[in-house]
GROMACS .gro file of C-alpha atoms in nm:
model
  154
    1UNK     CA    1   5.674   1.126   1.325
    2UNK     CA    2   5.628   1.487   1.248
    3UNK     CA    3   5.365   1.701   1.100
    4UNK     CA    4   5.457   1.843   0.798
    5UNK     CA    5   5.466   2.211   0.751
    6UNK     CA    6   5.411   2.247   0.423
    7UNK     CA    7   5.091   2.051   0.456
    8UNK     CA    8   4.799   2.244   0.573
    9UNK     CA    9   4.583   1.929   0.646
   10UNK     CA   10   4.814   1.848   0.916
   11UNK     CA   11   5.012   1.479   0.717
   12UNK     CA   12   5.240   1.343   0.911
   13UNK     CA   13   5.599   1.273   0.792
   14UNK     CA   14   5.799   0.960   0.934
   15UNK     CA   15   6.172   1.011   0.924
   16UNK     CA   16   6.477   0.778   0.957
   17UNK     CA   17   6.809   0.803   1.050
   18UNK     CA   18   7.051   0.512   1.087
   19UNK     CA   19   7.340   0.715   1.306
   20UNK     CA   20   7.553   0.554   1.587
   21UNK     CA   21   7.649   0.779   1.912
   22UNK     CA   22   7.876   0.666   2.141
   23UNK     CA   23   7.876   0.893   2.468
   24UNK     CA   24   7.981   0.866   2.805
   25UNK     CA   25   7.841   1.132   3.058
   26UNK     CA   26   8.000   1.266   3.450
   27UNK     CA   27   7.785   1.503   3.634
   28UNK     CA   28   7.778   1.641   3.999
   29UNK     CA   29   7.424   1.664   4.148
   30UNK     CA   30   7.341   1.909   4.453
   31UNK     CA   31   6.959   1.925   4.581
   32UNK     CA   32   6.841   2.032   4.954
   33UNK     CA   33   6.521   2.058   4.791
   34UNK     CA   34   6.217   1.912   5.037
   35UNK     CA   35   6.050   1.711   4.849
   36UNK     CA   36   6.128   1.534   4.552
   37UNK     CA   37   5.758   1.557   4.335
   38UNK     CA   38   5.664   1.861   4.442
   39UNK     CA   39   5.922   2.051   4.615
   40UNK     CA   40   5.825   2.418   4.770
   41UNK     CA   41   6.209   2.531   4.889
   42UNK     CA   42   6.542   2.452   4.798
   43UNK     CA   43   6.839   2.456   4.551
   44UNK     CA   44   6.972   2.219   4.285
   45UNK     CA   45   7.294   2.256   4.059
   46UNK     CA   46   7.384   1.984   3.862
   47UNK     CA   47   7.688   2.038   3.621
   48UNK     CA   48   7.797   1.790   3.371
   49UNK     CA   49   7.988   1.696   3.087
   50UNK     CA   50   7.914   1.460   2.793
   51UNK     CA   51   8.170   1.280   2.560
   52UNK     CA   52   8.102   1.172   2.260
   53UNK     CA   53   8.316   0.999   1.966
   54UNK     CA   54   8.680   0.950   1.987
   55UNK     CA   55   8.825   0.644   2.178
   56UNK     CA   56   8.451   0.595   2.225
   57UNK     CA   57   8.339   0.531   1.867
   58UNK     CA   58   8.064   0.638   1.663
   59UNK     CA   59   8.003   0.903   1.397
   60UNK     CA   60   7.948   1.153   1.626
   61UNK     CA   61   8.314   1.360   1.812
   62UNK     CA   62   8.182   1.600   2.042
   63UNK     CA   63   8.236   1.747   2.412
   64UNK     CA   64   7.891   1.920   2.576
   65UNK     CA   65   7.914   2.071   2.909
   66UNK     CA   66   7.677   2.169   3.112
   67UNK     CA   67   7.518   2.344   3.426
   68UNK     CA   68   7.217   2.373   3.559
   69UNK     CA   69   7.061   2.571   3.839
   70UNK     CA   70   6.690   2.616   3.978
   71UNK     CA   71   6.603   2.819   4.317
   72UNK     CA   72   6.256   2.707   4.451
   73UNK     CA   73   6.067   2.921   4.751
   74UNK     CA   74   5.707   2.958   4.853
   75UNK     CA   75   5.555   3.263   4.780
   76UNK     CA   76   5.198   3.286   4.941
   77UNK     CA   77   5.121   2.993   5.246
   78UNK     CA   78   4.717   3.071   5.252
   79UNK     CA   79   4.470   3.029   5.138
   80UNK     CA   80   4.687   2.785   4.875
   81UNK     CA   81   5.027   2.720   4.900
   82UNK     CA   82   5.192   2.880   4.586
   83UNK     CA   83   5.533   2.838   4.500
   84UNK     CA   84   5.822   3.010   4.238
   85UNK     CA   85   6.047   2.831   4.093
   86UNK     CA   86   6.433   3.019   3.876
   87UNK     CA   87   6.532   2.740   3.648
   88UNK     CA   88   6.915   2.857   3.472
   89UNK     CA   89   7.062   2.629   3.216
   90UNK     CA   90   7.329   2.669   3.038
   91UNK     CA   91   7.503   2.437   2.715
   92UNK     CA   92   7.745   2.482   2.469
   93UNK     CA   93   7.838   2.179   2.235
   94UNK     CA   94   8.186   2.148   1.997
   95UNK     CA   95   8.236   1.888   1.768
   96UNK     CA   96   8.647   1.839   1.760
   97UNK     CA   97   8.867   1.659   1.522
   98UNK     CA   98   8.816   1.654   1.101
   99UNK     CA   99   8.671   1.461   0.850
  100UNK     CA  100   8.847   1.185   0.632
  101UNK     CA  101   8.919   1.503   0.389
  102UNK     CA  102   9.043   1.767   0.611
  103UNK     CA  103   8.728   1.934   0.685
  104UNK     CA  104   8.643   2.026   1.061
  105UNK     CA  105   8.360   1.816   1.154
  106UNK     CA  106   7.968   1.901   1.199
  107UNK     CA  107   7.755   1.822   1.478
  108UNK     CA  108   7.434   1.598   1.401
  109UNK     CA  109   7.109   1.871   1.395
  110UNK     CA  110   6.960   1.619   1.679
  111UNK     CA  111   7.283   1.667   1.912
  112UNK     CA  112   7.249   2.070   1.897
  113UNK     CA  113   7.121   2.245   2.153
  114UNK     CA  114   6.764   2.399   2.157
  115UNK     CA  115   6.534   2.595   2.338
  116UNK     CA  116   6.164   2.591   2.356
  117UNK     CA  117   5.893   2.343   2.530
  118UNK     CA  118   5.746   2.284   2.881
  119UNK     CA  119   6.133   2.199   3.029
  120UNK     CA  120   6.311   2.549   2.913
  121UNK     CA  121   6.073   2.804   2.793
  122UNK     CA  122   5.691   2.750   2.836
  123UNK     CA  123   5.475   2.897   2.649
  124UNK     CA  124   5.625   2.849   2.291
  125UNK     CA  125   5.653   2.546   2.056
  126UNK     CA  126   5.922   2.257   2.125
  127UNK     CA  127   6.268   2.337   1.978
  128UNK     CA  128   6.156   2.689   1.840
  129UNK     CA  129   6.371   2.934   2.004
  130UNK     CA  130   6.738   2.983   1.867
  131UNK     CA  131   6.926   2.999   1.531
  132UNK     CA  132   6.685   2.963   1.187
  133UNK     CA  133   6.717   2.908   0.852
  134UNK     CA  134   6.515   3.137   0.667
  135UNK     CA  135   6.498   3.131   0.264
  136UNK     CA  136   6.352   3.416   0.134
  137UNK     CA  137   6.244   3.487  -0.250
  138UNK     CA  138   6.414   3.781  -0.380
  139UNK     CA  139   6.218   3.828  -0.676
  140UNK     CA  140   5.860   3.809  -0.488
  141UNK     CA  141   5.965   3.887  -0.144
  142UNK     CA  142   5.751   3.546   0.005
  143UNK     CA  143   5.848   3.303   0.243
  144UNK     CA  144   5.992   2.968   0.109
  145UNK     CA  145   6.134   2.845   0.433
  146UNK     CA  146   6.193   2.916   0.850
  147UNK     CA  147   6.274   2.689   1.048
  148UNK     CA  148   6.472   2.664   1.358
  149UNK     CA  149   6.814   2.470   1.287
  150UNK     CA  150   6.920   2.444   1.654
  151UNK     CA  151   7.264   2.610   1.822
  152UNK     CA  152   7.603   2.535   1.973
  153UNK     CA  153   7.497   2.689   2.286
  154UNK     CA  154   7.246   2.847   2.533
   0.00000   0.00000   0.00000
């Protein structure tokens, strides 16, 4: 469910999709952090790369890889241990192969990468930061649409 944005009163819209994905995932995972729930040093790099489509199946052809790296030290011991944390991902996402009429294919708007939320950037809305489609009136100049339509990478 979402909440619907044209919708001042806040309705919530319920939305559908019947869509088959077929993936297959290898990643590499490095961590000397100390502690696993609430680690104050270390390093982590995980890299991966995601397969989707193809020999696999589904309506979804697609290759995603990916690295990530976060850097975690303590900053003051006393009176409270405080710690900062350098979080670095990076994505980039291409569909590969055609349609049944030629056309190269397009990725699924839930299987693009986006930005935005507690796990990337804190501090603004889920899935808010990257590419948008805005729609703009000429005639008037106002505001019909703007809303973020995700990326192929970040």
């Amino acid at each position: 469910f979402f909440l619907n944005p044209d919708d001042p009163d806040g309705t919530l819209l319920e939305q559908s999709f019947e869509f088959l994905k077929s993936s297959v995932t290898l990643s590499y995972r490095f961590d000397s952090h100390d502690s696993r729930l609430e680690p104050t040093r270390g390093k982590r790099a995980v890299a991966s790369i995601e397969y989707a489509g193809g020999l696999l199946g589904g309506e979804n052809v697609f290759v995603r890889p990916r690295l990530n790296l976060t850097y975690t030290k303590p900053v003051f011991r006393k009176p409270v241990l405080n710690v900062s944390r350098v979080n670095l991902d990076l994505s980039y996402i291409e569909p590969f192969g055609n349609e049944d009429d030629g056309t190269p294919r397009d990725l699924f708007f839930l299987d693009r990468v986006w930005l935005g939320g507690e796990n990337s950037i804190r501090g603004v809305e889920i899935r808010s930061v990257g590419p948008r489609l805005r729609q703009i009136d000429t005639a008037s100049g106002v505001l019909l649409e703007d809303r973020a339509i995700g990326g192929n990478a970040y």
